[in-house]
GROMACS .gro file of N, CA, C and O in nm:
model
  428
    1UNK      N    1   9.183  11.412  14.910
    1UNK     CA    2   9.132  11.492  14.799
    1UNK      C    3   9.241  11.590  14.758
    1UNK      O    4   9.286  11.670  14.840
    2UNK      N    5   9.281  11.584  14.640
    2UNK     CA    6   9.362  11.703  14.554
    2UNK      C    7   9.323  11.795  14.549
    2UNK      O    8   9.203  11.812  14.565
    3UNK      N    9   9.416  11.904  14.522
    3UNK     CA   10   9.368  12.070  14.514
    3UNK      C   11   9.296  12.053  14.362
    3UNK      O   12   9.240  12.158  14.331
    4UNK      N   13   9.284  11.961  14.272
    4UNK     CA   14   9.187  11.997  14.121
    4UNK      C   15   9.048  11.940  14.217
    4UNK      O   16   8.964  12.027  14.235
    5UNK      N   17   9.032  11.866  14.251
    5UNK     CA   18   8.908  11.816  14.333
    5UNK      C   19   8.827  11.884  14.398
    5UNK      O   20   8.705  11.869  14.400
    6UNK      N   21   8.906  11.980  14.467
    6UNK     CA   22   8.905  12.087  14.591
    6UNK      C   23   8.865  12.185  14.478
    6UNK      O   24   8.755  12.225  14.516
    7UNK      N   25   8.893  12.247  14.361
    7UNK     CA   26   8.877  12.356  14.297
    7UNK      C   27   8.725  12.286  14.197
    7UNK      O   28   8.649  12.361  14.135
    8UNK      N   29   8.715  12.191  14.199
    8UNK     CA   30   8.580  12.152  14.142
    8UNK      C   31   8.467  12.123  14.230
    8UNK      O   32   8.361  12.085  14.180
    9UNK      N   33   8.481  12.137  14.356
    9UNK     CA   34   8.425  12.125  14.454
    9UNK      C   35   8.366  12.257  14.455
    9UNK      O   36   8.268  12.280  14.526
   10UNK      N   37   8.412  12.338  14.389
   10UNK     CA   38   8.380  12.472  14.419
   10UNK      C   39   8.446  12.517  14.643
   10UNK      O   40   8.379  12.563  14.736
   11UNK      N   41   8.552  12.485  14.639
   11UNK     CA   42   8.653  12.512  14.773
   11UNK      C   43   8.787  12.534  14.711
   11UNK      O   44   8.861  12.446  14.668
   12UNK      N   45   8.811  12.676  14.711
   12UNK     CA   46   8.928  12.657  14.583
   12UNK      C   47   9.041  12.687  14.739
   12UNK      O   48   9.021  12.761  14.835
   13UNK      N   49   9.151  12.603  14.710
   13UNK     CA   50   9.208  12.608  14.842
   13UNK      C   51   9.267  12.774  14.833
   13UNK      O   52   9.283  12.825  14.944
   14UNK      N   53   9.297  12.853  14.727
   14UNK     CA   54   9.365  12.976  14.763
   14UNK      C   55   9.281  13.052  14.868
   14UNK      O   56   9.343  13.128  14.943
   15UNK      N   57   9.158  13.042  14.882
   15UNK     CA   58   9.111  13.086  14.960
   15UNK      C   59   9.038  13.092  15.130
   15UNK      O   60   8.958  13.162  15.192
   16UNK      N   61   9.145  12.944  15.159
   16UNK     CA   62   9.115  12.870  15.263
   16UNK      C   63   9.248  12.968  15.372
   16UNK      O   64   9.342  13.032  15.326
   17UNK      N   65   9.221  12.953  15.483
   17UNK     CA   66   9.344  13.029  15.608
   17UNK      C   67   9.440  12.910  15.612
   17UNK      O   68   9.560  12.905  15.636
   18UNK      N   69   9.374  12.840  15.590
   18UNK     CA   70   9.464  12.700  15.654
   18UNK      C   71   9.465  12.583  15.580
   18UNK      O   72   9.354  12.533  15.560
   19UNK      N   73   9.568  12.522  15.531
   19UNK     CA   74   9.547  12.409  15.498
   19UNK      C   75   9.631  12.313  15.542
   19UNK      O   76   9.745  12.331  15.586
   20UNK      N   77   9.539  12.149  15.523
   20UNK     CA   78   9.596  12.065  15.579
   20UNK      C   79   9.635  11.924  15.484
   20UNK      O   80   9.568  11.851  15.410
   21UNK      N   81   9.745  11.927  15.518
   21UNK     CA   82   9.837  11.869  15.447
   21UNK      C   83   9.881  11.697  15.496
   21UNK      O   84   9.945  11.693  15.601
   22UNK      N   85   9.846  11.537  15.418
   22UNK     CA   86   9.887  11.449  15.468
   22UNK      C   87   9.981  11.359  15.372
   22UNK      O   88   9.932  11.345  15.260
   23UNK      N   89  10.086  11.305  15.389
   23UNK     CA   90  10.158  11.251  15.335
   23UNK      C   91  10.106  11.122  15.309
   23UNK      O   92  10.076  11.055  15.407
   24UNK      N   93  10.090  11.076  15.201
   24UNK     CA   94   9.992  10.984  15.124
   24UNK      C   95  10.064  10.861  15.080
   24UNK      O   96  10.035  10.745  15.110
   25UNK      N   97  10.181  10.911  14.991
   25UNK     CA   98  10.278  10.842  14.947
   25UNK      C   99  10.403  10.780  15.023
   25UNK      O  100  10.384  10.818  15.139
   26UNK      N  101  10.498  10.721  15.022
   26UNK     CA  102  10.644  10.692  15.067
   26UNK      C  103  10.736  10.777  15.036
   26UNK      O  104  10.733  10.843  14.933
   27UNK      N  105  10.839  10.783  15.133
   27UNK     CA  106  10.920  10.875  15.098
   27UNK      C  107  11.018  10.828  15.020
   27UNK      O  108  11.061  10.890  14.922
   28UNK      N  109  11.067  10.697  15.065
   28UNK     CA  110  11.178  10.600  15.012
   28UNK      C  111  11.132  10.619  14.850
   28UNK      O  112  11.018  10.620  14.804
   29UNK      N  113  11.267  10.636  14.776
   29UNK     CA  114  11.282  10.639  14.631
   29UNK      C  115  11.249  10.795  14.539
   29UNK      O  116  11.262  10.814  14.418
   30UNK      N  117  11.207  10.887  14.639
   30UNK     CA  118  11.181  10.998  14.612
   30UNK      C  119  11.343  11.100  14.592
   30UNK      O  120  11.458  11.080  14.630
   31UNK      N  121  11.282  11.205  14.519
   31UNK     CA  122  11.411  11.265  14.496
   31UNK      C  123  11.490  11.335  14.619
   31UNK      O  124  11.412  11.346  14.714
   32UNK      N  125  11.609  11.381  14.646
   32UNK     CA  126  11.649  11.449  14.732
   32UNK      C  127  11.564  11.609  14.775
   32UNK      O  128  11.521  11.640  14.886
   33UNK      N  129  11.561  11.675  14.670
   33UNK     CA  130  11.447  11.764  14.688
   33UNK      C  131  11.335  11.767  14.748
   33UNK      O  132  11.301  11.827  14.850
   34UNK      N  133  11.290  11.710  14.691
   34UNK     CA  134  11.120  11.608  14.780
   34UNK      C  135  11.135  11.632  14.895
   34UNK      O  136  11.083  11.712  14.973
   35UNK      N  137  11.271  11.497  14.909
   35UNK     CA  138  11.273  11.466  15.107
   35UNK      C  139  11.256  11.585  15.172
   35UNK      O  140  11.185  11.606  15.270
   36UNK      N  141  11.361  11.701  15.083
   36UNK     CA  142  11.404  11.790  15.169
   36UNK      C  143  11.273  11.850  15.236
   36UNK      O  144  11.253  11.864  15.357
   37UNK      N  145  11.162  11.891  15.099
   37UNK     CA  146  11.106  11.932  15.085
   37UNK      C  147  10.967  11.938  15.203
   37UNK      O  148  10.897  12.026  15.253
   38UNK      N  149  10.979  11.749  15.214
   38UNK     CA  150  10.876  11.684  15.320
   38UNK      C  151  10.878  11.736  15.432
   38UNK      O  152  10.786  11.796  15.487
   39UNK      N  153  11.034  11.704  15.490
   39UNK     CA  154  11.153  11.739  15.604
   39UNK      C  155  11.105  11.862  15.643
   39UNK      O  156  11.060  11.884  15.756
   40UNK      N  157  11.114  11.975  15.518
   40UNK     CA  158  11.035  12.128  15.578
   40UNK      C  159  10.886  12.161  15.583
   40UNK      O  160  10.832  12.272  15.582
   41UNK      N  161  10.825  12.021  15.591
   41UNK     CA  162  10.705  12.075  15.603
   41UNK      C  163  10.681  11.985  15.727
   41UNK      O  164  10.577  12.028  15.777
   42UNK      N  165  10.722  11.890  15.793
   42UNK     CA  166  10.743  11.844  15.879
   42UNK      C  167  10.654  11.717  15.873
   42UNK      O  168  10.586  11.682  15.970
   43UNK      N  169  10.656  11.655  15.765
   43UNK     CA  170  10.588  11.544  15.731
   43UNK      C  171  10.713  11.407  15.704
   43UNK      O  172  10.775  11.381  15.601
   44UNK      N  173  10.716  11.359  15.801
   44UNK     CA  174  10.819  11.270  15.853
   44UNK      C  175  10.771  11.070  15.785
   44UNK      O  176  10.843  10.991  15.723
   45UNK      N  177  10.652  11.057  15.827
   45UNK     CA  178  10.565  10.964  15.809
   45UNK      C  179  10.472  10.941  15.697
   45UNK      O  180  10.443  11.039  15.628
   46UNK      N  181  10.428  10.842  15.673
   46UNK     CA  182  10.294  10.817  15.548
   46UNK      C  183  10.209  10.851  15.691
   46UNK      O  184  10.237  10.860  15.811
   47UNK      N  185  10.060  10.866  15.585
   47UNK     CA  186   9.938  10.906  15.665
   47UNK      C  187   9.923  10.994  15.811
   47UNK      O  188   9.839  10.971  15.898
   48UNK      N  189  10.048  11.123  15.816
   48UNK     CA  190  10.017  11.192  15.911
   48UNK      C  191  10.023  11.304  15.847
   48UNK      O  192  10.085  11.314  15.741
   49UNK      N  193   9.932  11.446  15.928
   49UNK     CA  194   9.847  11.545  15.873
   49UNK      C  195   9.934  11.662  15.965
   49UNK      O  196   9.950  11.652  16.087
   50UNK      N  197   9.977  11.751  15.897
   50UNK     CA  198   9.997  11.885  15.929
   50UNK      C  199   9.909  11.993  15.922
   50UNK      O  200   9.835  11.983  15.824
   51UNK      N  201   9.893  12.084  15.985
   51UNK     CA  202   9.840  12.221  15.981
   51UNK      C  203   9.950  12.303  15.897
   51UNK      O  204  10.059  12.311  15.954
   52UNK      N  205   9.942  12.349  15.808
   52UNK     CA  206  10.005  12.501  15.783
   52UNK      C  207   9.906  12.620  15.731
   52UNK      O  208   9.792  12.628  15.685
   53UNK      N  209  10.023  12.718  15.767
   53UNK     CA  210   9.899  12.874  15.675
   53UNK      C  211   9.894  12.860  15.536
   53UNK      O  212   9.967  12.776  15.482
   54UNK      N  213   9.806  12.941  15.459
   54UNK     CA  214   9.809  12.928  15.353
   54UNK      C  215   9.880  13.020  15.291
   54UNK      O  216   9.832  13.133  15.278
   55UNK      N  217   9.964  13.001  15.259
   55UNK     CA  218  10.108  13.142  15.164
   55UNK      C  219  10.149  13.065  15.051
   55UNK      O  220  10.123  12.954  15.005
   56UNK      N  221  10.227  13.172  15.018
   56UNK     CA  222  10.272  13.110  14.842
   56UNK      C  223  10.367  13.050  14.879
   56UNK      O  224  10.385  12.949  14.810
   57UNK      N  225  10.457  13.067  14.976
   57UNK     CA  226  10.566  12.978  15.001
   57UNK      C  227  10.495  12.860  15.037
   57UNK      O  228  10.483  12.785  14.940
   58UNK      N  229  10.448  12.821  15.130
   58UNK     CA  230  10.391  12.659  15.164
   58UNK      C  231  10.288  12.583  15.018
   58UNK      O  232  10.291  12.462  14.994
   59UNK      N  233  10.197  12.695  14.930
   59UNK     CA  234  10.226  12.639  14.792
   59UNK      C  235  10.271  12.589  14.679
   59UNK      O  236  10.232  12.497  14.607
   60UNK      N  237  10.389  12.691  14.671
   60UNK     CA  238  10.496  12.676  14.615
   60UNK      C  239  10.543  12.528  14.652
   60UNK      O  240  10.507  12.449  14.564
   61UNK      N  241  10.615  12.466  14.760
   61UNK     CA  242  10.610  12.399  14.849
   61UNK      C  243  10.525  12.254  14.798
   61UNK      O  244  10.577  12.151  14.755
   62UNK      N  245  10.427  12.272  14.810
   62UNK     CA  246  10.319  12.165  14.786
   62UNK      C  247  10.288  12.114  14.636
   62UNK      O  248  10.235  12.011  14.593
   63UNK      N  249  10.349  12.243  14.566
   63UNK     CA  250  10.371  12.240  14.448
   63UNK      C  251  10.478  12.096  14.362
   63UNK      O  252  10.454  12.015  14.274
   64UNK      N  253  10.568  12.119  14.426
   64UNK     CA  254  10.672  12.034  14.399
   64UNK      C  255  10.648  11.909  14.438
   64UNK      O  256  10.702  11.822  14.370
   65UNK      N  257  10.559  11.863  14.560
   65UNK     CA  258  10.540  11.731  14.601
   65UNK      C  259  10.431  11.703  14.606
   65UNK      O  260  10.393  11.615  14.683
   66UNK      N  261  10.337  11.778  14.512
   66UNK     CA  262  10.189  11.726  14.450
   66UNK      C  263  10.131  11.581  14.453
   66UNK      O  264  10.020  11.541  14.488
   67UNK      N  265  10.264  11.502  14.396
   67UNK     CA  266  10.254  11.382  14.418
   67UNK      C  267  10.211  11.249  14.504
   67UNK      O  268  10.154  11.140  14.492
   68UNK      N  269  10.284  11.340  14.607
   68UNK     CA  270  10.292  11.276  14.722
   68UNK      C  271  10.201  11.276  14.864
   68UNK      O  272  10.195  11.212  14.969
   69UNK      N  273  10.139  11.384  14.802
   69UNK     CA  274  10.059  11.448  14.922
   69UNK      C  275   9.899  11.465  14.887
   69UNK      O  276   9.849  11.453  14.775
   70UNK      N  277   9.833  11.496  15.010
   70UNK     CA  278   9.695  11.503  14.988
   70UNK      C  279   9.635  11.679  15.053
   70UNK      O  280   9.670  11.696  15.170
   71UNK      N  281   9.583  11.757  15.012
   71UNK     CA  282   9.550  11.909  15.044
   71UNK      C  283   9.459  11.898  15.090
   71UNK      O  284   9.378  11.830  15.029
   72UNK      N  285   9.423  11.946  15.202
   72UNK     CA  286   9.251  11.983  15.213
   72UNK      C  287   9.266  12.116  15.279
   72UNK      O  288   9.361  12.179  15.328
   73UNK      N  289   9.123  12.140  15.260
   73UNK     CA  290   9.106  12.296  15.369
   73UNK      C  291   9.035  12.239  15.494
   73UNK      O  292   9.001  12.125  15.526
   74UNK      N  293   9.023  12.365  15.558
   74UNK     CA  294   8.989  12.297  15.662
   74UNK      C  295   8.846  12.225  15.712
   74UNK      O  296   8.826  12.142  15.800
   75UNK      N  297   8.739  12.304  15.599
   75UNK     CA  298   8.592  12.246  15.630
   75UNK      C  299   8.609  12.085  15.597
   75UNK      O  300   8.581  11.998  15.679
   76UNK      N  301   8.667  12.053  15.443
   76UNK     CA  302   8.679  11.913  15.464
   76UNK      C  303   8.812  11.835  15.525
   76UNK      O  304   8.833  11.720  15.490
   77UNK      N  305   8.877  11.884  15.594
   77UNK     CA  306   8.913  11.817  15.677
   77UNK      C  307   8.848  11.743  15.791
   77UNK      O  308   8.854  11.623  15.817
   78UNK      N  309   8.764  11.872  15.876
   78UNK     CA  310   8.663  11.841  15.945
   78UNK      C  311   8.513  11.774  15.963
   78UNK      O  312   8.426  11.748  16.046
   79UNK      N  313   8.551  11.766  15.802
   79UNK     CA  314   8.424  11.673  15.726
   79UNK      C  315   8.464  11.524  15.721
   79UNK      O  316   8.391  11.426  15.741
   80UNK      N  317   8.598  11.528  15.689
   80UNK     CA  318   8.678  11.331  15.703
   80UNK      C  319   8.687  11.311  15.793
   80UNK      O  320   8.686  11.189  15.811
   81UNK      N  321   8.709  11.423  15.966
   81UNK     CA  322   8.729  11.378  16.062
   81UNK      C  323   8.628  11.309  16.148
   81UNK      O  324   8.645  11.223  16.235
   82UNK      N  325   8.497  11.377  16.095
   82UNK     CA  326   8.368  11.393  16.155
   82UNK      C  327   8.330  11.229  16.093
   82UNK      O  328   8.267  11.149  16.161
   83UNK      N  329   8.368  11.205  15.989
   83UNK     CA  330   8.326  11.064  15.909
   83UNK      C  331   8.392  10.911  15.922
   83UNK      O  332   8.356  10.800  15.881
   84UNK      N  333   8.517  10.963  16.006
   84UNK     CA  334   8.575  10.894  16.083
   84UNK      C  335   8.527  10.838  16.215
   84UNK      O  336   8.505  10.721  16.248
   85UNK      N  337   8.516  10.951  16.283
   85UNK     CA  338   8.458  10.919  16.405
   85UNK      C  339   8.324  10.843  16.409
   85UNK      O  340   8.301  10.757  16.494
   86UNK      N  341   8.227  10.882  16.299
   86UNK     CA  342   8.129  10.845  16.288
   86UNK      C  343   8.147  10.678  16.265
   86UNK      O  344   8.064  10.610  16.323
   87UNK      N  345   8.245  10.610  16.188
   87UNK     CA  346   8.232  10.515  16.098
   87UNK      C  347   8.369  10.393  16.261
   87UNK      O  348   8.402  10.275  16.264
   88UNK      N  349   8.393  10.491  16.342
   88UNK     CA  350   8.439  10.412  16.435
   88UNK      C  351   8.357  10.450  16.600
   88UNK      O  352   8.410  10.436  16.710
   89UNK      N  353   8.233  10.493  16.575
   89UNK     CA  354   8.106  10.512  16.685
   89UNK      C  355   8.086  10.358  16.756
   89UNK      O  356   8.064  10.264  16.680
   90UNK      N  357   8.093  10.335  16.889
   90UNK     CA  358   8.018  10.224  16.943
   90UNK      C  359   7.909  10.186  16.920
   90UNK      O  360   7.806  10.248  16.944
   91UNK      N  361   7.921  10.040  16.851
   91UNK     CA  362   7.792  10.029  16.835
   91UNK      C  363   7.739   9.885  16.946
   91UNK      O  364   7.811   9.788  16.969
   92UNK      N  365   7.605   9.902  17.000
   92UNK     CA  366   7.570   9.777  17.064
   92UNK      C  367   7.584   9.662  17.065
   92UNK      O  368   7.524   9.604  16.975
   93UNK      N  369   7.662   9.579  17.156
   93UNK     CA  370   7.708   9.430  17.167
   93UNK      C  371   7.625   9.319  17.076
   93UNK      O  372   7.503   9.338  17.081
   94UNK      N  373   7.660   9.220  17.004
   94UNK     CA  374   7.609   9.121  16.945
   94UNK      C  375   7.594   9.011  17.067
   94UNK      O  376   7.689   8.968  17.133
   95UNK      N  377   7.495   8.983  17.080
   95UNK     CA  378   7.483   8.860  17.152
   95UNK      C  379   7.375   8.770  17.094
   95UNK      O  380   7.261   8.779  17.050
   96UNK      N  381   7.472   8.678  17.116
   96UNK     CA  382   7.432   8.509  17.106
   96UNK      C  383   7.428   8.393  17.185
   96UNK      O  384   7.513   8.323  17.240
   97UNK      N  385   7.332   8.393  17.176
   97UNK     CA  386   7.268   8.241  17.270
   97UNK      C  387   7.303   8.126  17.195
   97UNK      O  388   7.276   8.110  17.076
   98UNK      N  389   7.366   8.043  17.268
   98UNK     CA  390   7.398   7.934  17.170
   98UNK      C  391   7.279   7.827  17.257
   98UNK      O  392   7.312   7.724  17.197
   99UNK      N  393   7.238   7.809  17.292
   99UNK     CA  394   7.149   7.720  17.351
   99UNK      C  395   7.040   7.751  17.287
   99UNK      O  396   7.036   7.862  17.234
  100UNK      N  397   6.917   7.655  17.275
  100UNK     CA  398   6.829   7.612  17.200
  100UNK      C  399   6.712   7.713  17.286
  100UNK      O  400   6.748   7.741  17.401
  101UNK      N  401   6.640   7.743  17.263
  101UNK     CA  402   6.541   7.839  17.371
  101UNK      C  403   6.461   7.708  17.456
  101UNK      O  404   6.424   7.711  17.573
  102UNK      N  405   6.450   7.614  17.375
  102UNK     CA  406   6.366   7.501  17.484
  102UNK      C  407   6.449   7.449  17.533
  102UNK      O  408   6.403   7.421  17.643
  103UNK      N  409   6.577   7.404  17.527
  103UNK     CA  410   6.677   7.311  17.655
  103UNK      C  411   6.706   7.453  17.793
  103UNK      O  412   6.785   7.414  17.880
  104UNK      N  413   6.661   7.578  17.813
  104UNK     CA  414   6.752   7.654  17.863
  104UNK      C  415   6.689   7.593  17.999
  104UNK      O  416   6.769   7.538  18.075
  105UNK      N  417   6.579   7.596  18.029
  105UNK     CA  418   6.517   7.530  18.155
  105UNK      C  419   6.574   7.382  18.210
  105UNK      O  420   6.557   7.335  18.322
  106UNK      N  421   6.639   7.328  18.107
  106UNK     CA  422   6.668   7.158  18.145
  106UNK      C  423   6.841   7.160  18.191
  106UNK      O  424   6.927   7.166  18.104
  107UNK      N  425   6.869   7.157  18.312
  107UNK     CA  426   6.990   7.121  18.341
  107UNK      C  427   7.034   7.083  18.512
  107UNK      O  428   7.149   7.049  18.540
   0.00000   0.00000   0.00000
């Protein structure tokens, strides 16, 4: 979810302590800036999530690689994490009998 998403959500991130930050996009073909940019936020990989504070510098920051990245605060972070877990919960074994219920006695 984007920070316009996040601000129509009524969760406007300026007012979050923390936000969390995942690299969405590729880095390959991006400008030198960018990289640098990634590099200082310590987002090395697609689909891994940083913690930072919320300041104008790490905005500023996020600003420039809007693109590339995904914002959340932290309630929905903990809301995708929670929906995750949920959506990879154990669920009870499938079992199947391949035998006929009347041959099981005959052998």
């Amino acid at each position: 979810m984007n920070a316009f998403k996040a601000y129509k959500a009524c969760v406007p991130i300026a007012w979050s302590p923390n936000l969390y930050i995942t690299l969405v996009r590729g880095i390959p073909g991006t400008r030198r800036l960018h990289r640098r940019t990634l590099e200082a936020l310590r987002l090395g990989k697609c689909n891994r999530t940083v913690m930072r504070w919320n300041t104008p510098t790490v905005r500023g920051m996020l600003q420039q690689v809007k693109r590339l990245v995904v914002i959340e605060t932290e309630e929905m972070y903990k809301a995708r994490k929670q929906k995750e877990e949920a959506h990879r919960a154990l669920r009870p074994p499938l079992v199947i009998n391949h035998q006929p219920s009347s041959a099981t006695g005959t052998l």
